[in-house]
């Protein structure tokens, strides 16, 4: 691990701090009377997994955004405790690819669940101008370590020399890459950073 005492740590929101795909799948199953399980979710792309067009996915995600389940996404075990622990010593940056239209709602959700009023960075949002990838954003913020569940995001970080922890999820099993360490849970992350 980095020898620096105080690290700048970039942290993803959906499926890193709280369950997203799981709740979305429940919403989808109910709506279409299907029976998909999270374990089957072996590709990151909803289009590919559900065999839908991009327009259909965009419209479904839009509908999901005003669904009660969306405001009640369950936190991933250990996330809250670890964030509070890491905050004592390190600088945390919360970075999401959610659309900027979800900004207020996301900030409110974060405050309610973590009890912290943190700035959240939105990729492609007005304040981040044209920083579109996690790598670009991480580089801009001077991040030392990124935590995410999406391999593509972490590969873009690696392009800027930013190492990372990959949250082990069904959709990111396909590759093991040097500089991207697969982790099982938040407890393991805390141990590794210590
Ligand atoms: Mg994510």
PDB file of C-alpha atoms and ligand atoms in Angstrom:
ATOM      1  CA  UNK A   1       0.000   0.000   0.000  1.00  0.00           C
ATOM      2  CA  UNK A   2       0.948   3.619  -0.471  1.00  0.00           C
ATOM      3  CA  UNK A   3       3.423   4.944   2.092  1.00  0.00           C
ATOM      4  CA  UNK A   4       1.620   8.275   2.362  1.00  0.00           C
ATOM      5  CA  UNK A   5      -0.008   8.770   5.735  1.00  0.00           C
ATOM      6  CA  UNK A   6      -3.109  10.539   4.541  1.00  0.00           C
ATOM      7  CA  UNK A   7      -4.623   9.084   1.397  1.00  0.00           C
ATOM      8  CA  UNK A   8      -7.071  10.611  -1.025  1.00  0.00           C
ATOM      9  CA  UNK A   9      -9.573   7.818  -1.530  1.00  0.00           C
ATOM     10  CA  UNK A  10     -12.183   7.878  -4.305  1.00  0.00           C
ATOM     11  CA  UNK A  11     -15.339   5.920  -3.549  1.00  0.00           C
ATOM     12  CA  UNK A  12     -18.142   4.901  -5.898  1.00  0.00           C
ATOM     13  CA  UNK A  13     -21.757   4.940  -4.651  1.00  0.00           C
ATOM     14  CA  UNK A  14     -24.058   2.402  -6.373  1.00  0.00           C
ATOM     15  CA  UNK A  15     -23.134  -1.208  -5.643  1.00  0.00           C
ATOM     16  CA  UNK A  16     -20.099  -0.085  -3.669  1.00  0.00           C
ATOM     17  CA  UNK A  17     -21.734   1.683  -0.704  1.00  0.00           C
ATOM     18  CA  UNK A  18     -25.252   0.381  -1.218  1.00  0.00           C
ATOM     19  CA  UNK A  19     -27.079  -2.255  -3.256  1.00  0.00           C
ATOM     20  CA  UNK A  20     -28.421  -0.949  -6.527  1.00  0.00           C
ATOM     21  CA  UNK A  21     -28.661  -3.745  -9.105  1.00  0.00           C
ATOM     22  CA  UNK A  22     -30.341  -6.019  -6.584  1.00  0.00           C
ATOM     23  CA  UNK A  23     -33.130  -3.519  -5.949  1.00  0.00           C
ATOM     24  CA  UNK A  24     -33.400  -2.674  -9.635  1.00  0.00           C
ATOM     25  CA  UNK A  25     -33.778  -6.381 -10.466  1.00  0.00           C
ATOM     26  CA  UNK A  26     -36.536  -6.742  -7.877  1.00  0.00           C
ATOM     27  CA  UNK A  27     -38.310  -3.775  -9.458  1.00  0.00           C
ATOM     28  CA  UNK A  28     -37.826  -5.285 -12.927  1.00  0.00           C
ATOM     29  CA  UNK A  29     -38.971  -8.773 -11.900  1.00  0.00           C
ATOM     30  CA  UNK A  30     -42.115  -7.386 -10.353  1.00  0.00           C
ATOM     31  CA  UNK A  31     -42.907  -5.204 -13.343  1.00  0.00           C
ATOM     32  CA  UNK A  32     -42.365  -7.885 -15.981  1.00  0.00           C
ATOM     33  CA  UNK A  33     -43.083 -10.997 -13.906  1.00  0.00           C
ATOM     34  CA  UNK A  34     -39.591 -12.308 -14.527  1.00  0.00           C
ATOM     35  CA  UNK A  35     -37.339 -14.147 -12.150  1.00  0.00           C
ATOM     36  CA  UNK A  36     -33.801 -12.850 -12.577  1.00  0.00           C
ATOM     37  CA  UNK A  37     -31.431 -13.251  -9.671  1.00  0.00           C
ATOM     38  CA  UNK A  38     -28.369 -11.156  -8.840  1.00  0.00           C
ATOM     39  CA  UNK A  39     -26.112 -14.209  -9.146  1.00  0.00           C
ATOM     40  CA  UNK A  40     -26.922 -14.475 -12.855  1.00  0.00           C
ATOM     41  CA  UNK A  41     -25.920 -10.861 -13.408  1.00  0.00           C
ATOM     42  CA  UNK A  42     -22.618 -11.704 -15.076  1.00  0.00           C
ATOM     43  CA  UNK A  43     -22.304  -8.655 -17.343  1.00  0.00           C
ATOM     44  CA  UNK A  44     -22.335  -5.031 -16.247  1.00  0.00           C
ATOM     45  CA  UNK A  45     -24.529  -3.859 -19.108  1.00  0.00           C
ATOM     46  CA  UNK A  46     -28.273  -3.968 -18.450  1.00  0.00           C
ATOM     47  CA  UNK A  47     -28.857  -3.844 -22.202  1.00  0.00           C
ATOM     48  CA  UNK A  48     -26.902  -7.036 -22.631  1.00  0.00           C
ATOM     49  CA  UNK A  49     -28.186  -8.798 -19.536  1.00  0.00           C
ATOM     50  CA  UNK A  50     -31.876  -8.056 -20.143  1.00  0.00           C
ATOM     51  CA  UNK A  51     -31.602  -7.978 -23.928  1.00  0.00           C
ATOM     52  CA  UNK A  52     -33.010  -4.453 -24.201  1.00  0.00           C
ATOM     53  CA  UNK A  53     -32.217  -1.412 -26.286  1.00  0.00           C
ATOM     54  CA  UNK A  54     -30.435   1.559 -24.765  1.00  0.00           C
ATOM     55  CA  UNK A  55     -33.666   3.621 -25.002  1.00  0.00           C
ATOM     56  CA  UNK A  56     -35.580   0.944 -23.087  1.00  0.00           C
ATOM     57  CA  UNK A  57     -32.940   0.839 -20.359  1.00  0.00           C
ATOM     58  CA  UNK A  58     -32.829   4.633 -20.045  1.00  0.00           C
ATOM     59  CA  UNK A  59     -36.596   4.762 -19.706  1.00  0.00           C
ATOM     60  CA  UNK A  60     -36.618   1.918 -17.138  1.00  0.00           C
ATOM     61  CA  UNK A  61     -33.898   3.581 -15.051  1.00  0.00           C
ATOM     62  CA  UNK A  62     -35.881   6.783 -15.182  1.00  0.00           C
ATOM     63  CA  UNK A  63     -38.957   5.002 -13.874  1.00  0.00           C
ATOM     64  CA  UNK A  64     -36.877   3.211 -11.225  1.00  0.00           C
ATOM     65  CA  UNK A  65     -35.584   6.615 -10.078  1.00  0.00           C
ATOM     66  CA  UNK A  66     -39.014   7.572  -8.795  1.00  0.00           C
ATOM     67  CA  UNK A  67     -39.793   4.111  -7.390  1.00  0.00           C
ATOM     68  CA  UNK A  68     -39.903   3.797  -3.557  1.00  0.00           C
ATOM     69  CA  UNK A  69     -37.193   1.111  -3.745  1.00  0.00           C
ATOM     70  CA  UNK A  70     -34.779   3.676  -5.119  1.00  0.00           C
ATOM     71  CA  UNK A  71     -35.051   5.778  -1.969  1.00  0.00           C
ATOM     72  CA  UNK A  72     -34.550   2.710   0.195  1.00  0.00           C
ATOM     73  CA  UNK A  73     -31.442   1.106  -1.260  1.00  0.00           C
ATOM     74  CA  UNK A  74     -29.911  -1.021   1.509  1.00  0.00           C
ATOM     75  CA  UNK A  75     -26.355  -0.205   2.584  1.00  0.00           C
ATOM     76  CA  UNK A  76     -23.732  -2.861   1.923  1.00  0.00           C
ATOM     77  CA  UNK A  77     -22.564  -4.505   5.128  1.00  0.00           C
ATOM     78  CA  UNK A  78     -19.745  -2.635   6.834  1.00  0.00           C
ATOM     79  CA  UNK A  79     -19.915   0.366   4.495  1.00  0.00           C
ATOM     80  CA  UNK A  80     -21.107   2.905   7.051  1.00  0.00           C
ATOM     81  CA  UNK A  81     -18.687   1.846   9.793  1.00  0.00           C
ATOM     82  CA  UNK A  82     -15.735   1.730   7.402  1.00  0.00           C
ATOM     83  CA  UNK A  83     -16.480   5.149   5.903  1.00  0.00           C
ATOM     84  CA  UNK A  84     -16.597   6.686   9.377  1.00  0.00           C
ATOM     85  CA  UNK A  85     -13.357   4.917  10.303  1.00  0.00           C
ATOM     86  CA  UNK A  86     -11.522   5.929   7.119  1.00  0.00           C
ATOM     87  CA  UNK A  87     -12.663   9.537   7.492  1.00  0.00           C
ATOM     88  CA  UNK A  88     -10.699   9.873  10.717  1.00  0.00           C
ATOM     89  CA  UNK A  89      -7.416   9.571   8.872  1.00  0.00           C
ATOM     90  CA  UNK A  90      -7.984  10.001   5.148  1.00  0.00           C
ATOM     91  CA  UNK A  91      -9.629  12.330   2.683  1.00  0.00           C
ATOM     92  CA  UNK A  92     -12.641  10.745   0.991  1.00  0.00           C
ATOM     93  CA  UNK A  93     -14.103  11.685  -2.390  1.00  0.00           C
ATOM     94  CA  UNK A  94     -17.462  10.229  -3.379  1.00  0.00           C
ATOM     95  CA  UNK A  95     -17.729   9.916  -7.149  1.00  0.00           C
ATOM     96  CA  UNK A  96     -20.718   8.677  -9.120  1.00  0.00           C
ATOM     97  CA  UNK A  97     -21.779   8.223 -12.731  1.00  0.00           C
ATOM     98  CA  UNK A  98     -25.385   8.986 -11.761  1.00  0.00           C
ATOM     99  CA  UNK A  99     -26.903  11.733 -13.897  1.00  0.00           C
ATOM    100  CA  UNK A 100     -26.605  15.234 -12.393  1.00  0.00           C
ATOM    101  CA  UNK A 101     -30.426  15.345 -12.351  1.00  0.00           C
ATOM    102  CA  UNK A 102     -30.204  12.976  -9.359  1.00  0.00           C
ATOM    103  CA  UNK A 103     -27.833  15.255  -7.498  1.00  0.00           C
ATOM    104  CA  UNK A 104     -30.067  16.544  -4.702  1.00  0.00           C
ATOM    105  CA  UNK A 105     -31.742  13.223  -4.141  1.00  0.00           C
ATOM    106  CA  UNK A 106     -28.383  11.435  -3.969  1.00  0.00           C
ATOM    107  CA  UNK A 107     -26.944  13.972  -1.531  1.00  0.00           C
ATOM    108  CA  UNK A 108     -30.008  13.679   0.677  1.00  0.00           C
ATOM    109  CA  UNK A 109     -29.854   9.878   0.594  1.00  0.00           C
ATOM    110  CA  UNK A 110     -26.171   9.971   1.516  1.00  0.00           C
ATOM    111  CA  UNK A 111     -26.746  12.337   4.423  1.00  0.00           C
ATOM    112  CA  UNK A 112     -29.648  10.272   5.754  1.00  0.00           C
ATOM    113  CA  UNK A 113     -27.774   6.979   5.581  1.00  0.00           C
ATOM    114  CA  UNK A 114     -24.251   7.984   6.522  1.00  0.00           C
ATOM    115  CA  UNK A 115     -24.966  11.005   8.693  1.00  0.00           C
ATOM    116  CA  UNK A 116     -22.302  12.892   6.739  1.00  0.00           C
ATOM    117  CA  UNK A 117     -22.665  15.993   4.629  1.00  0.00           C
ATOM    118  CA  UNK A 118     -20.175  15.149   1.894  1.00  0.00           C
ATOM    119  CA  UNK A 119     -19.615  16.680  -1.486  1.00  0.00           C
ATOM    120  CA  UNK A 120     -20.483  14.159  -4.187  1.00  0.00           C
ATOM    121  CA  UNK A 121     -18.756  14.380  -7.556  1.00  0.00           C
ATOM    122  CA  UNK A 122     -20.946  13.652 -10.579  1.00  0.00           C
ATOM    123  CA  UNK A 123     -19.189  12.525 -13.753  1.00  0.00           C
ATOM    124  CA  UNK A 124     -20.171  14.775 -16.606  1.00  0.00           C
ATOM    125  CA  UNK A 125     -22.038  17.044 -14.226  1.00  0.00           C
ATOM    126  CA  UNK A 126     -21.962  20.813 -14.627  1.00  0.00           C
ATOM    127  CA  UNK A 127     -19.380  21.301 -11.893  1.00  0.00           C
ATOM    128  CA  UNK A 128     -17.022  18.690 -13.280  1.00  0.00           C
ATOM    129  CA  UNK A 129     -17.256  20.100 -16.833  1.00  0.00           C
ATOM    130  CA  UNK A 130     -15.994  17.452 -19.197  1.00  0.00           C
ATOM    131  CA  UNK A 131     -14.505  14.893 -16.823  1.00  0.00           C
ATOM    132  CA  UNK A 132     -16.323  11.837 -18.084  1.00  0.00           C
ATOM    133  CA  UNK A 133     -14.463   8.843 -16.723  1.00  0.00           C
ATOM    134  CA  UNK A 134     -13.501   7.854 -13.201  1.00  0.00           C
ATOM    135  CA  UNK A 135      -9.894   7.933 -14.326  1.00  0.00           C
ATOM    136  CA  UNK A 136     -10.169  11.520 -15.531  1.00  0.00           C
ATOM    137  CA  UNK A 137     -11.960  12.568 -12.369  1.00  0.00           C
ATOM    138  CA  UNK A 138      -9.554  10.638 -10.140  1.00  0.00           C
ATOM    139  CA  UNK A 139      -6.596  12.235 -11.851  1.00  0.00           C
ATOM    140  CA  UNK A 140      -8.169  15.703 -11.563  1.00  0.00           C
ATOM    141  CA  UNK A 141      -8.769  15.228  -7.829  1.00  0.00           C
ATOM    142  CA  UNK A 142      -5.364  13.644  -7.202  1.00  0.00           C
ATOM    143  CA  UNK A 143      -6.841  10.382  -5.936  1.00  0.00           C
ATOM    144  CA  UNK A 144      -4.379   7.809  -4.510  1.00  0.00           C
ATOM    145  CA  UNK A 145      -6.790   4.882  -4.382  1.00  0.00           C
ATOM    146  CA  UNK A 146     -10.170   4.202  -5.989  1.00  0.00           C
ATOM    147  CA  UNK A 147     -12.905   1.844  -4.773  1.00  0.00           C
ATOM    148  CA  UNK A 148     -15.562   0.715  -7.267  1.00  0.00           C
ATOM    149  CA  UNK A 149     -17.516  -2.318  -8.508  1.00  0.00           C
ATOM    150  CA  UNK A 150     -17.171  -1.543 -12.224  1.00  0.00           C
ATOM    151  CA  UNK A 151     -14.027  -2.891 -13.864  1.00  0.00           C
ATOM    152  CA  UNK A 152     -14.184  -0.386 -16.743  1.00  0.00           C
ATOM    153  CA  UNK A 153     -14.011   2.494 -14.239  1.00  0.00           C
ATOM    154  CA  UNK A 154     -10.992   1.003 -12.531  1.00  0.00           C
ATOM    155  CA  UNK A 155      -9.213   0.321 -15.801  1.00  0.00           C
ATOM    156  CA  UNK A 156      -9.649   4.005 -16.654  1.00  0.00           C
ATOM    157  CA  UNK A 157      -8.081   4.853 -13.274  1.00  0.00           C
ATOM    158  CA  UNK A 158      -5.181   2.532 -13.936  1.00  0.00           C
ATOM    159  CA  UNK A 159      -4.513   4.462 -17.157  1.00  0.00           C
ATOM    160  CA  UNK A 160      -3.712   7.398 -14.874  1.00  0.00           C
ATOM    161  CA  UNK A 161      -1.649   5.222 -12.544  1.00  0.00           C
ATOM    162  CA  UNK A 162      -4.343   5.095  -9.855  1.00  0.00           C
ATOM    163  CA  UNK A 163      -4.515   1.686  -8.119  1.00  0.00           C
ATOM    164  CA  UNK A 164      -7.822   0.418  -6.844  1.00  0.00           C
ATOM    165  CA  UNK A 165      -9.956  -2.032  -4.928  1.00  0.00           C
ATOM    166  CA  UNK A 166     -12.631  -3.837  -6.909  1.00  0.00           C
ATOM    167  CA  UNK A 167     -15.719  -4.826  -4.938  1.00  0.00           C
ATOM    168  CA  UNK A 168     -16.316  -8.465  -5.825  1.00  0.00           C
ATOM    169  CA  UNK A 169     -19.671  -8.611  -7.611  1.00  0.00           C
ATOM    170  CA  UNK A 170     -21.240 -11.086 -10.083  1.00  0.00           C
ATOM    171  CA  UNK A 171     -20.707  -8.703 -13.029  1.00  0.00           C
ATOM    172  CA  UNK A 172     -16.963  -8.178 -12.623  1.00  0.00           C
ATOM    173  CA  UNK A 173     -15.606 -11.715 -12.401  1.00  0.00           C
ATOM    174  CA  UNK A 174     -14.082 -11.945 -15.861  1.00  0.00           C
ATOM    175  CA  UNK A 175     -10.628 -10.460 -15.309  1.00  0.00           C
ATOM    176  CA  UNK A 176      -7.861 -10.131 -12.748  1.00  0.00           C
ATOM    177  CA  UNK A 177      -5.633  -7.121 -13.396  1.00  0.00           C
ATOM    178  CA  UNK A 178      -2.432  -6.053 -11.647  1.00  0.00           C
ATOM    179  CA  UNK A 179      -3.141  -2.812  -9.791  1.00  0.00           C
ATOM    180  CA  UNK A 180      -6.829  -3.659  -9.346  1.00  0.00           C
ATOM    181  CA  UNK A 181      -7.223  -5.681  -6.169  1.00  0.00           C
ATOM    182  CA  UNK A 182     -10.399  -7.693  -5.799  1.00  0.00           C
ATOM    183  CA  UNK A 183     -11.891  -7.382  -2.316  1.00  0.00           C
ATOM    184  CA  UNK A 184     -14.751  -9.267  -0.675  1.00  0.00           C
ATOM    185  CA  UNK A 185     -16.130  -6.606   1.634  1.00  0.00           C
ATOM    186  CA  UNK A 186     -15.603  -3.341   3.500  1.00  0.00           C
ATOM    187  CA  UNK A 187     -13.854  -5.026   6.414  1.00  0.00           C
ATOM    188  CA  UNK A 188     -11.180  -6.306   4.047  1.00  0.00           C
ATOM    189  CA  UNK A 189     -10.770  -2.790   2.610  1.00  0.00           C
ATOM    190  CA  UNK A 190     -10.254  -1.354   6.080  1.00  0.00           C
ATOM    191  CA  UNK A 191      -7.649  -4.009   6.897  1.00  0.00           C
ATOM    192  CA  UNK A 192      -5.766  -3.391   3.637  1.00  0.00           C
ATOM    193  CA  UNK A 193      -5.688   0.385   4.102  1.00  0.00           C
ATOM    194  CA  UNK A 194      -4.470   0.032   7.680  1.00  0.00           C
TER     195      UNK A 194
HETATM  196 MG1  LIG B   1     -21.014   1.247  -8.937  1.00  0.00          MG
END
